[in-house]
PDB file of C-alpha atoms in Angstrom:
ATOM      1  CA  MET A 125       0.000   0.000   0.000  1.00 33.00           C
ATOM      2  CA  GLU A 126       2.817   2.426   0.892  1.00 34.00           C
ATOM      3  CA  GLN A 127       4.488   1.701  -2.453  1.00 37.00           C
ATOM      4  CA  GLN A 128       1.239   2.352  -4.328  1.00 38.00           C
ATOM      5  CA  ASP A 129       0.707   5.629  -2.460  1.00 35.00           C
ATOM      6  CA  SER A 130       4.277   6.644  -3.205  1.00 42.00           C
ATOM      7  CA  ARG A 131       3.745   6.053  -6.931  1.00 51.00           C
ATOM      8  CA  ARG A 132       0.466   7.952  -6.898  1.00 58.00           C
ATOM      9  CA  ASP A 133       2.083  10.926  -5.167  1.00 66.00           C
ATOM     10  CA  ARG A 134       5.017  11.166  -7.595  1.00 84.00           C
ATOM     11  CA  ARG A 135       5.275  14.340  -9.611  1.00 94.00           C
ATOM     12  CA  LEU A 136       3.999  14.017 -13.154  1.00 98.00           C
ATOM     13  CA  ILE A 137       5.538  15.378 -16.338  1.00 98.00           C
ATOM     14  CA  ALA A 138       3.671  15.712 -19.642  1.00 99.00           C
ATOM     15  CA  ALA A 139       5.912  15.780 -22.727  1.00 99.00           C
ATOM     16  CA  PHE A 140       4.420  16.923 -26.021  1.00 99.00           C
ATOM     17  CA  ASP A 141       5.875  16.722 -29.495  1.00 98.00           C
ATOM     18  CA  PHE A 142       5.123  19.965 -31.334  1.00 98.00           C
ATOM     19  CA  ASP A 143       4.825  19.470 -35.108  1.00 97.00           C
ATOM     20  CA  GLY A 144       1.875  17.289 -36.011  1.00 97.00           C
ATOM     21  CA  THR A 145       0.946  16.724 -32.371  1.00 98.00           C
ATOM     22  CA  LEU A 146       0.115  20.141 -30.947  1.00 98.00           C
ATOM     23  CA  THR A 147      -0.102  21.515 -34.490  1.00 98.00           C
ATOM     24  CA  THR A 148      -1.767  20.212 -37.645  1.00 97.00           C
ATOM     25  CA  LYS A 149       1.246  20.968 -39.858  1.00 95.00           C
ATOM     26  CA  ASP A 150       5.040  20.897 -39.849  1.00 95.00           C
ATOM     27  CA  THR A 151       5.995  24.345 -38.586  1.00 97.00           C
ATOM     28  CA  LEU A 152       9.440  24.263 -40.225  1.00 96.00           C
ATOM     29  CA  PHE A 153       7.858  24.196 -43.671  1.00 95.00           C
ATOM     30  CA  GLU A 154       5.230  26.728 -42.600  1.00 97.00           C
ATOM     31  CA  PHE A 155       7.998  29.007 -41.317  1.00 98.00           C
ATOM     32  CA  LEU A 156       9.859  28.746 -44.622  1.00 98.00           C
ATOM     33  CA  LEU A 157       6.649  29.751 -46.424  1.00 97.00           C
ATOM     34  CA  PHE A 158       6.284  32.677 -44.020  1.00 98.00           C
ATOM     35  CA  TYR A 159       9.915  33.782 -44.354  1.00 98.00           C
ATOM     36  CA  PHE A 160      10.608  33.453 -48.094  1.00 98.00           C
ATOM     37  CA  PRO A 161       8.776  34.209 -51.350  1.00 97.00           C
ATOM     38  CA  LEU A 162       7.411  31.068 -52.967  1.00 96.00           C
ATOM     39  CA  SER A 163       9.785  31.468 -55.919  1.00 97.00           C
ATOM     40  CA  ARG A 164      12.796  31.417 -53.571  1.00 96.00           C
ATOM     41  CA  LEU A 165      11.513  28.290 -51.856  1.00 97.00           C
ATOM     42  CA  ALA A 166      10.820  26.510 -55.136  1.00 97.00           C
ATOM     43  CA  ALA A 167      14.326  27.248 -56.412  1.00 97.00           C
ATOM     44  CA  GLY A 168      15.856  26.126 -53.142  1.00 97.00           C
ATOM     45  CA  PHE A 169      13.986  22.848 -52.963  1.00 97.00           C
ATOM     46  CA  ALA A 170      14.838  22.147 -56.613  1.00 97.00           C
ATOM     47  CA  LEU A 171      18.543  22.502 -55.808  1.00 97.00           C
ATOM     48  CA  LEU A 172      18.158  20.431 -52.645  1.00 97.00           C
ATOM     49  CA  SER A 173      16.102  17.680 -54.290  1.00 97.00           C
ATOM     50  CA  PRO A 174      19.043  15.223 -54.730  1.00 96.00           C
ATOM     51  CA  MET A 175      19.821  15.553 -51.021  1.00 96.00           C
ATOM     52  CA  LEU A 176      16.155  15.141 -50.075  1.00 94.00           C
ATOM     53  CA  LEU A 177      15.997  11.990 -52.204  1.00 96.00           C
ATOM     54  CA  LEU A 178      18.994  10.576 -50.330  1.00 96.00           C
ATOM     55  CA  TYR A 179      17.144  11.292 -47.093  1.00 93.00           C
ATOM     56  CA  LYS A 180      14.002   9.538 -48.343  1.00 91.00           C
ATOM     57  CA  LEU A 181      16.157   6.540 -49.303  1.00 94.00           C
ATOM     58  CA  LYS A 182      17.695   6.640 -45.792  1.00 90.00           C
ATOM     59  CA  VAL A 183      21.182   7.186 -47.194  1.00 96.00           C
ATOM     60  CA  ILE A 184      21.617  10.268 -45.015  1.00 93.00           C
ATOM     61  CA  SER A 185      20.153  10.886 -41.576  1.00 91.00           C
ATOM     62  CA  ASN A 186      17.316  13.168 -40.556  1.00 88.00           C
ATOM     63  CA  ASN A 187      19.863  15.287 -38.698  1.00 90.00           C
ATOM     64  CA  GLU A 188      22.133  15.732 -41.732  1.00 94.00           C
ATOM     65  CA  ALA A 189      19.279  16.444 -44.144  1.00 94.00           C
ATOM     66  CA  LYS A 190      17.706  19.025 -41.888  1.00 94.00           C
ATOM     67  CA  GLU A 191      21.019  20.748 -41.184  1.00 95.00           C
ATOM     68  CA  ARG A 192      21.830  20.958 -44.912  1.00 96.00           C
ATOM     69  CA  LEU A 193      18.401  22.431 -45.609  1.00 96.00           C
ATOM     70  CA  PHE A 194      18.757  24.966 -42.827  1.00 95.00           C
ATOM     71  CA  ARG A 195      22.277  25.892 -43.914  1.00 96.00           C
ATOM     72  CA  TYR A 196      21.112  26.487 -47.485  1.00 97.00           C
ATOM     73  CA  PHE A 197      18.313  28.842 -46.482  1.00 98.00           C
ATOM     74  CA  PHE A 198      19.743  30.601 -43.415  1.00 98.00           C
ATOM     75  CA  ASN A 199      23.551  30.520 -43.440  1.00 98.00           C
ATOM     76  CA  GLY A 200      24.738  34.075 -42.683  1.00 98.00           C
ATOM     77  CA  THR A 201      21.339  35.336 -41.523  1.00 98.00           C
ATOM     78  CA  GLU A 202      21.537  37.941 -38.743  1.00 99.00           C
ATOM     79  CA  ILE A 203      20.101  36.363 -35.594  1.00 99.00           C
ATOM     80  CA  ASN A 204      18.196  39.369 -34.225  1.00 98.00           C
ATOM     81  CA  GLY A 205      16.265  39.824 -37.454  1.00 98.00           C
ATOM     82  CA  PHE A 206      15.677  36.080 -37.643  1.00 99.00           C
ATOM     83  CA  ASN A 207      14.297  35.984 -34.101  1.00 99.00           C
ATOM     84  CA  GLN A 208      12.007  38.913 -34.866  1.00 98.00           C
ATOM     85  CA  LYS A 209      10.564  36.949 -37.792  1.00 98.00           C
ATOM     86  CA  CYS A 210      10.195  33.957 -35.465  1.00 98.00           C
ATOM     87  CA  ARG A 211       8.175  36.055 -33.008  1.00 98.00           C
ATOM     88  CA  GLU A 212       5.952  37.296 -35.827  1.00 98.00           C
ATOM     89  CA  PHE A 213       5.451  33.729 -37.040  1.00 98.00           C
ATOM     90  CA  ALA A 214       4.739  32.487 -33.504  1.00 98.00           C
ATOM     91  CA  ALA A 215       1.928  35.034 -33.189  1.00 96.00           C
ATOM     92  CA  GLY A 216       0.109  33.166 -35.956  1.00 96.00           C
ATOM     93  CA  ILE A 217       0.693  29.634 -34.679  1.00 96.00           C
ATOM     94  CA  GLU A 218      -2.720  29.590 -32.980  1.00 95.00           C
ATOM     95  CA  LYS A 219      -4.404  28.862 -36.316  1.00 96.00           C
ATOM     96  CA  LEU A 220      -2.269  25.719 -36.695  1.00 97.00           C
ATOM     97  CA  LEU A 221      -3.118  24.242 -33.290  1.00 98.00           C
ATOM     98  CA  ARG A 222      -5.198  21.142 -32.655  1.00 98.00           C
ATOM     99  CA  PRO A 223      -7.992  22.170 -30.247  1.00 97.00           C
ATOM    100  CA  GLU A 224      -8.047  18.729 -28.618  1.00 98.00           C
ATOM    101  CA  ALA A 225      -4.280  18.869 -28.058  1.00 97.00           C
ATOM    102  CA  ILE A 226      -4.440  22.287 -26.417  1.00 97.00           C
ATOM    103  CA  ALA A 227      -7.355  21.124 -24.268  1.00 97.00           C
ATOM    104  CA  LYS A 228      -5.182  18.246 -23.029  1.00 98.00           C
ATOM    105  CA  LEU A 229      -2.223  20.553 -22.441  1.00 97.00           C
ATOM    106  CA  LYS A 230      -4.430  22.826 -20.335  1.00 97.00           C
ATOM    107  CA  TRP A 231      -5.801  19.810 -18.440  1.00 98.00           C
ATOM    108  CA  HIS A 232      -2.256  18.858 -17.457  1.00 98.00           C
ATOM    109  CA  GLN A 233      -1.595  22.432 -16.336  1.00 96.00           C
ATOM    110  CA  GLU A 234      -4.747  22.540 -14.235  1.00 97.00           C
ATOM    111  CA  SER A 235      -3.775  19.189 -12.723  1.00 97.00           C
ATOM    112  CA  GLY A 236      -0.467  20.651 -11.550  1.00 97.00           C
ATOM    113  CA  HIS A 237       1.699  18.588 -13.899  1.00 98.00           C
ATOM    114  CA  GLN A 238       4.974  19.911 -15.288  1.00 97.00           C
ATOM    115  CA  LEU A 239       4.796  20.490 -19.051  1.00 98.00           C
ATOM    116  CA  VAL A 240       7.533  20.274 -21.649  1.00 99.00           C
ATOM    117  CA  ILE A 241       7.554  20.481 -25.442  1.00 99.00           C
ATOM    118  CA  ILE A 242      10.222  18.275 -27.042  1.00 99.00           C
ATOM    119  CA  SER A 243      10.646  19.157 -30.702  1.00 98.00           C
ATOM    120  CA  ALA A 244      12.961  18.682 -33.652  1.00 96.00           C
ATOM    121  CA  SER A 245      12.068  22.174 -34.875  1.00 97.00           C
ATOM    122  CA  PRO A 246      14.353  25.051 -33.888  1.00 97.00           C
ATOM    123  CA  GLU A 247      13.405  26.506 -30.526  1.00 98.00           C
ATOM    124  CA  ASN A 248      13.361  30.046 -31.933  1.00 98.00           C
ATOM    125  CA  TRP A 249       9.688  30.095 -32.946  1.00 98.00           C
ATOM    126  CA  ILE A 250       8.447  27.596 -30.358  1.00 98.00           C
ATOM    127  CA  LEU A 251       9.710  29.560 -27.336  1.00 98.00           C
ATOM    128  CA  PRO A 252       7.657  32.726 -28.030  1.00 97.00           C
ATOM    129  CA  TRP A 253       4.504  30.632 -28.384  1.00 97.00           C
ATOM    130  CA  ALA A 254       5.193  28.332 -25.426  1.00 97.00           C
ATOM    131  CA  GLY A 255       5.932  31.291 -23.154  1.00 94.00           C
ATOM    132  CA  GLN A 256       2.269  32.264 -23.003  1.00 90.00           C
ATOM    133  CA  TYR A 257       1.467  28.840 -21.561  1.00 90.00           C
ATOM    134  CA  GLY A 258       4.482  28.684 -19.259  1.00 92.00           C
ATOM    135  CA  VAL A 259       5.679  25.506 -20.975  1.00 97.00           C
ATOM    136  CA  LYS A 260       9.347  24.491 -21.004  1.00 98.00           C
ATOM    137  CA  VAL A 261      10.863  23.868 -24.444  1.00 99.00           C
ATOM    138  CA  LEU A 262      13.536  21.317 -25.355  1.00 99.00           C
ATOM    139  CA  ALA A 263      14.183  21.730 -29.075  1.00 98.00           C
ATOM    140  CA  THR A 264      16.930  21.982 -31.655  1.00 97.00           C
ATOM    141  CA  LYS A 265      19.318  24.877 -31.016  1.00 97.00           C
ATOM    142  CA  LEU A 266      20.971  26.826 -33.830  1.00 98.00           C
ATOM    143  CA  GLU A 267      24.650  27.702 -33.923  1.00 98.00           C
ATOM    144  CA  VAL A 268      25.236  31.471 -33.951  1.00 98.00           C
ATOM    145  CA  VAL A 269      28.672  33.026 -34.523  1.00 98.00           C
ATOM    146  CA  ASN A 270      29.257  36.787 -34.326  1.00 98.00           C
ATOM    147  CA  GLY A 271      25.535  37.431 -34.359  1.00 98.00           C
ATOM    148  CA  HIS A 272      24.849  35.364 -37.481  1.00 99.00           C
ATOM    149  CA  ILE A 273      23.350  31.923 -38.035  1.00 98.00           C
ATOM    150  CA  THR A 274      25.874  29.458 -39.466  1.00 97.00           C
ATOM    151  CA  GLY A 275      23.246  26.975 -40.618  1.00 94.00           C
ATOM    152  CA  LYS A 276      24.677  24.333 -38.298  1.00 95.00           C
ATOM    153  CA  PHE A 277      22.970  23.004 -35.193  1.00 96.00           C
ATOM    154  CA  LEU A 278      24.449  23.706 -31.774  1.00 96.00           C
ATOM    155  CA  THR A 279      22.770  20.558 -30.448  1.00 95.00           C
ATOM    156  CA  ASN A 280      21.850  17.311 -32.109  1.00 93.00           C
ATOM    157  CA  ASN A 281      18.585  17.513 -34.007  1.00 94.00           C
ATOM    158  CA  CYS A 282      16.000  16.804 -31.294  1.00 96.00           C
ATOM    159  CA  TYR A 283      14.505  13.808 -33.083  1.00 96.00           C
ATOM    160  CA  GLY A 284      14.056  10.133 -32.232  1.00 96.00           C
ATOM    161  CA  GLY A 285      16.306   8.946 -29.420  1.00 97.00           C
ATOM    162  CA  GLU A 286      17.653  12.469 -28.937  1.00 97.00           C
ATOM    163  CA  LYS A 287      14.261  13.431 -27.484  1.00 98.00           C
ATOM    164  CA  VAL A 288      14.802  10.959 -24.644  1.00 98.00           C
ATOM    165  CA  VAL A 289      18.393  12.156 -24.168  1.00 98.00           C
ATOM    166  CA  ARG A 290      17.205  15.751 -23.812  1.00 98.00           C
ATOM    167  CA  LEU A 291      14.341  14.753 -21.510  1.00 98.00           C
ATOM    168  CA  LEU A 292      16.623  12.809 -19.157  1.00 98.00           C
ATOM    169  CA  SER A 293      19.213  15.583 -19.196  1.00 98.00           C
ATOM    170  CA  GLU A 294      16.556  18.032 -18.008  1.00 98.00           C
ATOM    171  CA  PHE A 295      14.660  15.582 -15.788  1.00 98.00           C
ATOM    172  CA  PRO A 296      17.053  12.898 -14.463  1.00 97.00           C
ATOM    173  CA  ASP A 297      16.114  10.223 -11.913  1.00 94.00           C
ATOM    174  CA  ARG A 298      13.483   8.790 -14.232  1.00 95.00           C
ATOM    175  CA  GLY A 299      12.075   6.531 -11.515  1.00 94.00           C
ATOM    176  CA  ASN A 300      11.047   9.532  -9.429  1.00 96.00           C
ATOM    177  CA  TYR A 301       8.341  10.883 -11.742  1.00 98.00           C
ATOM    178  CA  GLY A 302       5.531   9.660 -13.932  1.00 98.00           C
ATOM    179  CA  LEU A 303       5.708  10.543 -17.612  1.00 98.00           C
ATOM    180  CA  TYR A 304       2.930  11.251 -20.082  1.00 99.00           C
ATOM    181  CA  ALA A 305       4.085  11.494 -23.711  1.00 99.00           C
ATOM    182  CA  TYR A 306       2.237  12.651 -26.821  1.00 99.00           C
ATOM    183  CA  GLY A 307       3.523  12.138 -30.361  1.00 98.00           C
ATOM    184  CA  ASP A 308       2.486  11.504 -33.943  1.00 97.00           C
ATOM    185  CA  SER A 309       5.446  10.133 -35.906  1.00 95.00           C
ATOM    186  CA  ASN A 310       8.452   7.797 -35.994  1.00 93.00           C
ATOM    187  CA  GLY A 311      10.488  10.632 -34.530  1.00 94.00           C
ATOM    188  CA  ASP A 312       8.512  10.251 -31.308  1.00 97.00           C
ATOM    189  CA  LYS A 313       8.606   6.474 -30.875  1.00 97.00           C
ATOM    190  CA  GLU A 314      11.535   6.428 -28.428  1.00 98.00           C
ATOM    191  CA  LEU A 315       9.913   9.131 -26.309  1.00 98.00           C
ATOM    192  CA  LEU A 316       6.621   7.229 -26.291  1.00 98.00           C
ATOM    193  CA  ALA A 317       8.428   4.018 -25.349  1.00 98.00           C
ATOM    194  CA  ALA A 318       9.992   5.774 -22.351  1.00 98.00           C
ATOM    195  CA  ALA A 319       6.621   7.005 -21.031  1.00 98.00           C
ATOM    196  CA  ASP A 320       4.314   5.532 -18.406  1.00 98.00           C
ATOM    197  CA  PHE A 321       1.287   6.905 -20.260  1.00 98.00           C
ATOM    198  CA  LYS A 322       1.707   7.148 -24.034  1.00 98.00           C
ATOM    199  CA  PHE A 323      -0.591   8.723 -26.594  1.00 98.00           C
ATOM    200  CA  TYR A 324       0.109   8.233 -30.297  1.00 96.00           C
ATOM    201  CA  ARG A 325      -2.072  10.487 -32.441  1.00 94.00           C
ATOM    202  CA  SER A 326      -4.613  10.589 -29.637  1.00 95.00           C
ATOM    203  CA  PHE A 327      -5.341  12.617 -26.537  1.00 92.00           C
TER     204      PHE A 327
END
């Protein structure tokens, strides 16, 4: 009985994937559409198509493909201007949200659970949105040198097993808390496997 009570009284953490889970679309692609004219995007993706094919064929990793894409579009971009565009984009994220996902997020908040978003997208446009909900963000960090984006990632792309690595780095002693996890893709399977309560494309 004491052991059961101890488990019931543990703190609870709710970890949400962002793209496709809290939102209906991939926010990286939506951000590119927001940031660049369509003609610039079309030209860029045409040039990157051989690399994207290698990714689809699993010749190169998700991390490498995403970093190459980001380097092509943003290498040399001034970080302050970039972050301003991220804030402007974040202000419009509400229209991309899944109502049932946000209802569940708010339920966890009202229940006193600690919330965290774990995402492969850069943190730059997730943080401004998450701040209004008081939600912690563990996401991909961009390398910045002398005030400019290099196009490289400062951390590993927060995808797949890296999501669990980042979670345990922030919340060690896994046996001391219960974990809810919400995801929608293969990039979330390791996080879901690590959870006590897992929700795949459901809430």
